[in-house]
Short mmCIF file of C-alpha atoms and ligand atoms in Angstrom, two decimals:
data_model
loop_
_atom_site.label_atom_id
_atom_site.label_comp_id
_atom_site.label_asym_id
_atom_site.label_seq_id
_atom_site.Cartn_x
_atom_site.Cartn_y
_atom_site.Cartn_z
CA MET A 19 97.31 109.54 54.82
CA LYS A 20 97.29 113.34 54.84
CA ILE A 21 96.91 115.88 57.61
CA THR A 22 93.79 117.92 56.87
CA LYS A 23 93.30 120.17 59.88
CA VAL A 24 95.10 121.39 62.99
CA THR A 25 93.15 122.82 65.92
CA ALA A 26 94.95 124.47 68.83
CA LYS A 27 92.85 125.18 71.92
CA VAL A 28 94.01 127.00 75.03
CA TYR A 29 92.45 125.62 78.20
CA GLU A 30 92.55 128.22 80.97
CA TRP A 31 91.43 127.09 84.39
CA LYS A 32 88.69 129.18 85.96
CA GLY A 33 87.82 126.75 88.74
CA GLU A 34 89.05 126.86 92.30
CA THR A 35 92.77 126.90 92.99
CA GLU A 36 94.84 126.32 96.09
CA PRO A 37 95.96 129.75 97.32
CA PRO A 38 99.73 130.36 97.17
CA ARG A 39 101.52 129.75 100.44
CA ALA A 40 104.71 131.63 101.33
CA HIS A 41 107.91 129.63 100.79
CA PHE A 42 106.19 126.64 99.22
CA SER A 43 108.75 126.48 96.40
CA GLY A 44 111.73 128.26 95.01
CA SER A 45 111.58 130.24 91.78
CA ALA A 46 114.08 132.05 89.58
CA VAL A 47 112.69 135.45 90.53
CA ASP A 48 113.22 134.89 94.26
CA ILE A 49 116.42 136.94 94.27
CA LEU A 50 114.42 140.01 93.19
CA PRO A 51 112.42 142.29 95.53
CA LYS A 52 108.65 141.75 96.11
CA ARG A 53 108.95 138.04 96.79
CA GLY A 54 105.20 137.68 97.35
CA GLU A 55 104.61 138.56 93.73
CA SER A 56 107.33 136.18 92.65
CA MET A 57 105.62 133.26 94.34
CA ALA A 58 102.42 134.02 92.44
CA SER A 59 104.36 134.21 89.16
CA PHE A 60 105.49 130.62 89.66
CA ARG A 61 101.95 129.44 88.99
CA PHE A 62 100.46 128.90 85.55
CA HIS A 63 96.92 127.90 84.87
CA GLY A 64 96.69 127.10 81.19
CA TRP A 65 97.41 124.23 78.84
CA LEU A 66 97.48 123.93 75.05
CA VAL A 67 95.56 121.04 73.50
CA ILE A 68 96.22 120.08 69.88
CA GLU A 69 94.00 118.03 67.63
CA VAL A 70 95.53 116.99 64.30
CA GLU A 71 92.95 115.56 61.90
CA THR A 72 93.65 113.32 58.91
CA ASP A 73 91.83 112.28 55.76
CA GLU A 74 91.56 108.76 57.19
CA GLY A 75 89.51 109.99 60.13
CA ILE A 76 92.29 109.48 62.70
CA VAL A 77 92.71 112.40 65.10
CA GLY A 78 95.98 112.84 66.99
CA LEU A 79 96.14 114.55 70.38
CA GLY A 80 99.09 116.67 71.47
CA ASN A 81 99.74 119.12 74.26
CA CYS A 82 102.15 121.58 75.77
CA ALA A 83 102.07 123.95 78.72
CA LEU A 84 104.25 126.95 79.71
CA ALA A 85 102.76 129.88 77.71
CA PRO A 86 99.87 128.24 75.82
CA ARG A 87 98.42 131.40 74.26
CA ILE A 88 101.75 132.12 72.60
CA ALA A 89 102.18 128.50 71.52
CA LYS A 90 98.73 128.66 69.92
CA GLN A 91 99.71 131.75 67.93
CA ILE A 92 102.89 130.06 66.73
CA ILE A 93 100.95 126.98 65.65
CA ASP A 94 98.10 128.86 63.98
CA LEU A 95 100.31 131.34 62.15
CA TYR A 96 103.44 129.36 61.33
CA LEU A 97 103.45 125.63 62.10
CA ALA A 98 100.03 124.33 61.09
CA PRO A 99 100.41 125.55 57.46
CA LEU A 100 103.71 123.62 57.26
CA ILE A 101 102.17 120.24 58.11
CA ILE A 102 98.67 120.42 56.58
CA GLY A 103 98.62 118.28 53.42
CA GLU A 104 101.61 116.22 54.61
CA ASP A 105 101.75 112.54 55.61
CA PRO A 106 101.91 112.19 59.43
CA ASP A 107 103.99 109.02 59.06
CA ASP A 108 106.87 111.27 57.97
CA ASN A 109 107.46 112.55 61.49
CA GLU A 110 111.20 113.15 61.03
CA TYR A 111 110.64 115.19 57.86
CA LEU A 112 107.83 117.16 59.51
CA TRP A 113 109.96 117.86 62.59
CA GLN A 114 112.82 119.12 60.45
CA LYS A 115 110.42 121.21 58.37
CA MET A 116 108.99 122.91 61.47
CA TYR A 117 112.39 123.32 63.16
CA ARG A 118 114.22 124.62 60.10
CA SER A 119 111.39 126.91 58.98
CA THR A 120 111.36 128.70 62.36
CA ILE A 121 115.06 128.48 63.15
CA ALA A 122 115.69 132.22 62.97
CA TRP A 123 113.40 132.80 65.95
CA GLY A 124 112.50 129.36 67.26
CA ARG A 125 115.03 126.69 68.35
CA LYS A 126 114.27 126.85 72.06
CA GLY A 127 111.54 127.93 74.42
CA ILE A 128 107.93 128.33 73.44
CA CYS A 129 108.40 127.65 69.71
CA MET A 130 109.95 124.28 70.57
CA ALA A 131 107.06 123.60 72.96
CA ALA A 132 104.65 124.29 70.07
CA ILE A 133 106.61 121.95 67.75
CA SER A 134 106.57 119.37 70.57
CA ALA A 135 102.78 119.52 70.88
CA LEU A 136 102.35 118.87 67.15
CA ASP A 137 104.96 116.12 67.12
CA ILE A 138 103.21 114.36 70.01
CA ALA A 139 99.92 114.51 68.08
CA ILE A 140 101.67 113.11 64.99
CA TRP A 141 102.96 110.15 67.05
CA ASP A 142 99.47 109.63 68.45
CA ILE A 143 98.25 109.33 64.86
CA LYS A 144 101.06 106.90 63.98
CA GLY A 145 100.12 104.70 66.94
CA LYS A 146 96.41 104.82 66.18
CA LYS A 147 97.04 103.93 62.56
CA ALA A 148 99.24 100.97 63.58
CA HIS A 149 96.77 99.95 66.34
CA LYS A 150 99.67 99.98 68.78
CA PRO A 151 100.76 102.05 71.77
CA VAL A 152 103.40 104.60 70.82
CA TYR A 153 106.16 102.86 72.80
CA LYS A 154 105.79 99.82 70.52
CA LEU A 155 106.83 102.06 67.62
CA LEU A 156 109.86 103.33 69.57
CA GLY A 157 111.50 99.97 70.23
CA GLY A 158 108.92 98.44 72.55
CA LYS A 159 109.07 97.52 76.21
CA THR A 160 112.33 97.66 78.14
CA LYS A 161 110.63 96.94 81.49
CA ASP A 162 107.41 95.39 82.73
CA LYS A 163 106.25 98.55 84.47
CA LEU A 164 107.50 102.05 85.18
CA TRP A 165 108.81 102.86 88.63
CA CYS A 166 107.54 106.31 89.65
CA TYR A 167 108.39 108.85 92.29
CA ALA A 168 105.76 110.95 94.02
CA SER A 169 106.45 114.54 93.05
CA LYS A 170 104.66 117.18 95.05
CA LEU A 171 105.49 117.79 98.73
CA TYR A 172 105.83 121.56 98.56
CA ALA A 173 107.97 123.07 101.31
CA ASN A 174 106.10 123.78 104.52
CA ASP A 175 107.29 125.28 107.80
CA ASP A 176 104.50 123.34 109.48
CA LEU A 177 106.49 120.12 109.72
CA ASP A 178 103.49 118.11 110.88
CA LYS A 179 101.57 118.96 107.71
CA PHE A 180 104.69 118.47 105.58
CA LEU A 181 105.29 115.00 107.03
CA GLU A 182 101.62 114.06 106.90
CA GLU A 183 101.66 114.56 103.13
CA ALA A 184 104.90 112.56 102.82
CA LYS A 185 103.47 109.77 104.95
CA GLY A 186 100.52 109.61 102.57
CA TYR A 187 102.90 108.79 99.70
CA LEU A 188 104.68 106.14 101.77
CA ASP A 189 101.31 104.63 102.69
CA GLN A 190 100.44 104.44 98.98
CA GLY A 191 103.60 102.40 98.46
CA PHE A 192 105.85 104.98 96.81
CA THR A 193 109.53 104.27 97.42
CA ALA A 194 110.80 107.58 96.07
CA ILE A 195 109.60 111.09 96.94
CA LYS A 196 110.60 114.53 95.71
CA MET A 197 110.21 117.56 97.98
CA ARG A 198 110.41 121.25 97.15
CA ILE A 199 112.80 123.70 98.81
CA GLY A 200 111.21 126.89 100.11
CA TYR A 201 114.10 129.18 100.98
CA GLY A 202 116.87 130.79 99.00
CA PRO A 203 119.51 133.50 99.08
CA ALA A 204 117.10 136.26 100.17
CA ASP A 205 116.18 134.37 103.35
CA GLY A 206 119.56 134.31 105.09
CA PRO A 207 120.76 131.77 107.67
CA ALA A 208 117.24 131.30 109.09
CA GLY A 209 116.06 130.16 105.64
CA MET A 210 118.99 127.78 105.37
CA ARG A 211 118.02 126.25 108.71
CA ARG A 212 114.42 125.81 107.52
CA ASN A 213 115.63 124.06 104.36
CA ILE A 214 117.80 121.71 106.41
CA GLU A 215 115.01 121.05 108.93
CA GLN A 216 112.60 119.95 106.22
CA VAL A 217 115.10 117.71 104.40
CA LYS A 218 116.15 116.17 107.71
CA ALA A 219 112.56 115.61 108.83
CA LEU A 220 111.73 113.87 105.55
CA ARG A 221 114.78 111.60 105.80
CA ASN A 222 113.91 110.75 109.41
CA LEU A 223 110.35 109.89 108.39
CA CYS A 224 111.40 107.81 105.38
CA GLY A 225 114.31 105.93 106.90
CA PRO A 226 117.27 104.83 104.79
CA ASP A 227 115.44 102.82 102.14
CA ILE A 228 113.41 105.52 100.41
CA ASP A 229 114.87 107.72 97.66
CA ILE A 230 114.54 111.42 98.41
CA MET A 231 115.01 114.13 95.81
CA VAL A 232 115.14 117.86 96.45
CA GLU A 233 113.75 120.35 93.91
CA CYS A 234 115.06 123.92 93.98
CA TYR A 235 113.26 125.10 90.82
CA MET A 236 116.06 127.54 89.98
CA GLY A 237 115.55 129.41 93.26
CA TRP A 238 119.19 129.46 94.35
CA THR A 239 122.31 131.24 93.14
CA LEU A 240 125.57 129.41 92.57
CA GLU A 241 127.09 131.00 95.67
CA TYR A 242 124.12 129.95 97.79
CA ALA A 243 124.14 126.43 96.35
CA ARG A 244 127.86 126.07 97.16
CA ARG A 245 127.01 126.83 100.79
CA MET A 246 123.73 124.87 100.95
CA LEU A 247 124.76 121.55 99.38
CA PRO A 248 127.29 120.55 102.09
CA MET A 249 124.62 121.20 104.73
CA ILE A 250 122.15 118.70 103.23
CA ALA A 251 124.67 116.17 101.89
CA GLU A 252 124.39 113.91 104.96
CA TYR A 253 120.75 113.07 104.11
CA ASN A 254 121.71 110.84 101.18
CA LEU A 255 119.72 112.59 98.46
CA ARG A 256 119.17 110.84 95.17
CA TRP A 257 119.56 114.22 93.51
CA VAL A 258 119.18 117.96 93.94
CA GLU A 259 117.25 119.46 91.04
CA GLU A 260 117.78 122.77 89.23
CA PRO A 261 119.68 124.50 92.02
CA VAL A 262 120.62 127.33 89.63
CA ILE A 263 119.16 128.82 86.46
CA PRO A 264 119.47 126.69 83.29
CA ASP A 265 121.82 129.10 81.55
CA ASP A 266 124.42 128.74 84.32
CA ILE A 267 125.92 125.59 82.83
CA GLU A 268 129.32 126.34 84.37
CA GLY A 269 127.56 126.54 87.72
CA TYR A 270 126.07 123.08 87.26
CA ILE A 271 129.47 121.70 86.28
CA GLU A 272 131.03 123.23 89.40
CA LEU A 273 128.31 121.85 91.70
CA ARG A 274 128.74 118.39 90.20
CA LYS A 275 132.47 118.55 90.84
CA MET A 276 131.77 119.11 94.54
CA ASN A 277 130.67 115.46 94.43
CA LEU A 278 128.29 115.82 97.39
CA MET A 279 125.17 114.50 95.67
CA PRO A 280 123.93 113.95 92.12
CA ILE A 281 122.83 117.11 90.29
CA ALA A 282 119.72 116.98 88.07
CA GLY A 283 118.31 119.40 85.52
CA GLY A 284 117.36 119.94 81.92
CA GLU A 285 113.61 120.44 82.14
CA HIS A 286 114.25 123.88 80.62
CA GLU A 287 116.53 122.66 77.84
CA PHE A 288 115.52 121.80 74.29
CA THR A 289 116.41 119.48 71.39
CA LEU A 290 119.24 117.11 70.70
CA PHE A 291 121.68 119.99 70.33
CA GLY A 292 120.91 121.43 73.76
CA PHE A 293 121.41 118.06 75.42
CA ARG A 294 124.54 117.28 73.42
CA ASP A 295 126.15 120.32 74.98
CA LEU A 296 125.00 119.44 78.51
CA LEU A 297 126.10 115.82 78.21
CA GLU A 298 129.46 116.56 76.58
CA ARG A 299 130.24 119.05 79.33
CA ARG A 300 129.16 116.59 82.05
CA ALA A 301 126.82 119.23 83.51
CA PHE A 302 124.27 116.83 85.02
CA ASP A 303 124.08 113.44 86.70
CA VAL A 304 120.43 113.12 85.61
CA ILE A 305 118.69 114.83 82.68
CA GLN A 306 115.02 115.74 82.79
CA TYR A 307 113.65 117.00 79.50
CA ASP A 308 109.88 117.10 79.11
CA THR A 309 108.71 115.53 75.84
CA ASN A 310 106.20 118.35 75.48
CA ARG A 311 109.01 120.93 75.44
CA VAL A 312 112.17 119.19 74.20
CA GLY A 313 110.85 118.76 70.65
CA GLY A 314 108.27 116.05 71.10
CA ILE A 315 108.78 112.31 70.82
CA THR A 316 110.92 112.67 67.69
CA ALA A 317 113.48 114.70 69.65
CA ALA A 318 113.11 112.79 72.94
CA VAL A 319 114.16 109.44 71.47
CA LYS A 320 117.30 111.03 70.06
CA VAL A 321 118.19 112.54 73.44
CA ASN A 322 117.60 109.13 75.01
CA ALA A 323 120.05 107.50 72.62
CA LEU A 324 122.66 110.14 73.36
CA ALA A 325 122.10 109.86 77.11
CA GLU A 326 122.46 106.09 76.88
CA ALA A 327 125.86 106.54 75.27
CA PHE A 328 126.88 108.90 78.08
CA GLN A 329 125.28 106.59 80.67
CA VAL A 330 123.32 109.49 82.14
CA PRO A 331 119.81 108.60 83.31
CA VAL A 332 116.85 110.31 81.62
CA ILE A 333 114.04 111.00 84.07
CA PRO A 334 111.60 113.25 82.21
CA HIS A 335 109.88 116.17 83.85
CA SER A 336 106.24 115.65 84.89
CA GLY A 337 105.59 112.09 83.77
CA MET A 338 102.24 111.98 81.88
CA MET A 339 101.62 109.82 78.87
CA HIS A 340 103.79 111.70 76.38
CA ASN A 341 106.75 110.94 78.69
CA TYR A 342 105.76 107.47 79.90
CA GLN A 343 105.56 106.17 76.32
CA VAL A 344 109.14 107.30 75.73
CA CYS A 345 110.44 106.03 79.11
CA MET A 346 109.04 102.58 78.43
CA ALA A 347 111.11 102.21 75.27
CA THR A 348 114.55 103.05 76.68
CA THR A 349 116.87 101.57 79.28
CA ALA A 350 118.11 105.12 79.88
CA SER A 351 115.02 105.85 82.03
CA PRO A 352 115.14 104.05 85.38
CA ILE A 353 112.30 105.99 87.02
CA SER A 354 109.55 108.44 86.03
CA GLU A 355 108.14 111.51 87.71
CA PHE A 356 104.52 111.38 88.81
CA PHE A 357 102.54 114.43 89.89
CA PRO A 358 99.83 113.17 92.23
CA VAL A 359 96.36 114.07 91.02
CA TYR A 360 95.34 116.97 93.17
CA LYS A 361 93.40 120.19 93.40
CA VAL A 362 94.73 122.80 90.97
CA GLU A 363 97.72 124.40 92.62
CA VAL A 364 100.66 125.42 90.41
CA GLY A 365 99.17 124.26 87.11
CA ASN A 366 100.83 120.86 86.52
CA GLU A 367 97.62 119.20 87.69
CA LEU A 368 95.58 120.61 84.80
CA PHE A 369 96.66 117.77 82.55
CA TYR A 370 94.49 115.39 84.58
CA TYR A 371 91.45 117.65 84.31
CA ILE A 372 91.82 117.84 80.52
CA PHE A 373 92.81 114.28 79.57
CA LYS A 374 91.64 110.88 80.68
CA GLY A 375 93.53 107.62 80.39
CA ASP A 376 96.73 108.72 82.10
CA PRO A 377 97.82 105.86 84.39
CA ILE A 378 97.80 106.15 88.18
CA PRO A 379 100.65 104.36 90.01
CA ASP A 380 99.89 101.26 92.03
CA HIS A 381 102.40 100.94 94.89
CA GLY A 382 104.70 103.29 93.02
CA TYR A 383 104.53 101.56 89.65
CA ILE A 384 102.71 102.46 86.45
CA THR A 385 101.57 99.91 83.92
CA LEU A 386 101.04 100.88 80.30
CA ASP A 387 98.26 99.24 78.33
CA ASP A 388 99.82 96.92 75.71
CA HIS A 389 96.66 97.20 73.64
CA ALA A 390 96.29 100.98 73.66
CA GLU A 391 96.36 102.74 70.32
CA GLY A 392 98.58 105.81 70.13
CA LEU A 393 99.21 107.62 73.39
CA GLY A 394 96.19 106.02 75.03
CA ILE A 395 94.64 109.25 76.30
CA SER A 396 91.51 111.13 75.24
CA LEU A 397 89.82 114.40 76.09
CA ARG A 398 87.50 114.41 79.07
CA THR A 399 84.34 116.44 79.10
CA ASP A 400 83.35 116.48 82.76
CA TYR A 401 85.47 119.53 83.63
CA LEU A 402 84.80 121.62 80.54
CA ASP A 403 82.75 124.14 82.53
CA LYS A 404 85.83 124.80 84.69
CA PHE A 405 87.83 126.05 81.73
CA ASN A 406 87.83 129.11 79.58
CA ILE A 407 88.64 127.59 76.17
CA ILE A 408 90.21 129.80 73.53
CA GLU A 409 89.99 128.38 70.06
MG1 MG B 6 111.77 120.15 88.26
#
């Protein structure tokens, strides 16, 4: 089998979006002036869709997000010519070819997202050719179904609305919920009180038997996190996520050593080498790569093996099929993230408007189809008029 064609399409949402609300989430630019603008910059409304065609008629689907127009340029100009004419069964060789050919300027960030998108499409081809779901090619099932946590619950000073959303997840049978933190260093003691109020209100609603996670999305500084963590430690959090920026590895190590709650991160880290450093330095209690950034499925399974040896759980960012397939095949993943299907808000939701076949949790658990071929997702056509598609 040979790869004959690679098509990279940018899907930009032009439909309705939820307007940004002040203090709905942290962001790394929050420490800068003009916070209103920073909140808007948190949102992204595009996705890259990859179709890799073969001479046997099998078409593999891949995807990545972040900066899809740039990823498309990287694929069109540099990566596609490297894999056209090659056998998609040679995923390790193709990964190394893409990684090593772009190493002077690639390695991390959007180039690795572009490599990830192609690698995911290559695995989709491998699964379709074998007439098996991808996880069956990665070692097979390690659990009957995937336990998921509901991941939305943006911060809200209107506690009634905040709790109403949380109650909706409990009513659906979720037993783990992640909330967003809305206030950071620029908001002073009043912001700290608001953060505490919302965490406390969620714990009171959920009682002791529900896992609660808190997402900071890089909106804090190390100094602020040192002060904030002791104030929310009594609410028995399963983890606090990305309290500081990903480059502040020493900061993560220090926060872990406070031993107040588990510290999670890694959704902005890339490849086996990036995670080797984080794991060796004991920077995180939980690592959270996204398969569509870390280097695709070829890289994700290597990180899983390493994490297993360090006994650090892998709980990939975002869920979605490219992550679920990998989670199913490793004991290192005890739970998966699930973004509830929703109106387009920050951009994560776009995946569901582009692809069909992604599983919806039933009472907090996802089942993967044993008889699916490849990833088990396909392109939907009923929202095409809501996208500006750049080909
Ligand atoms: Mg996160």
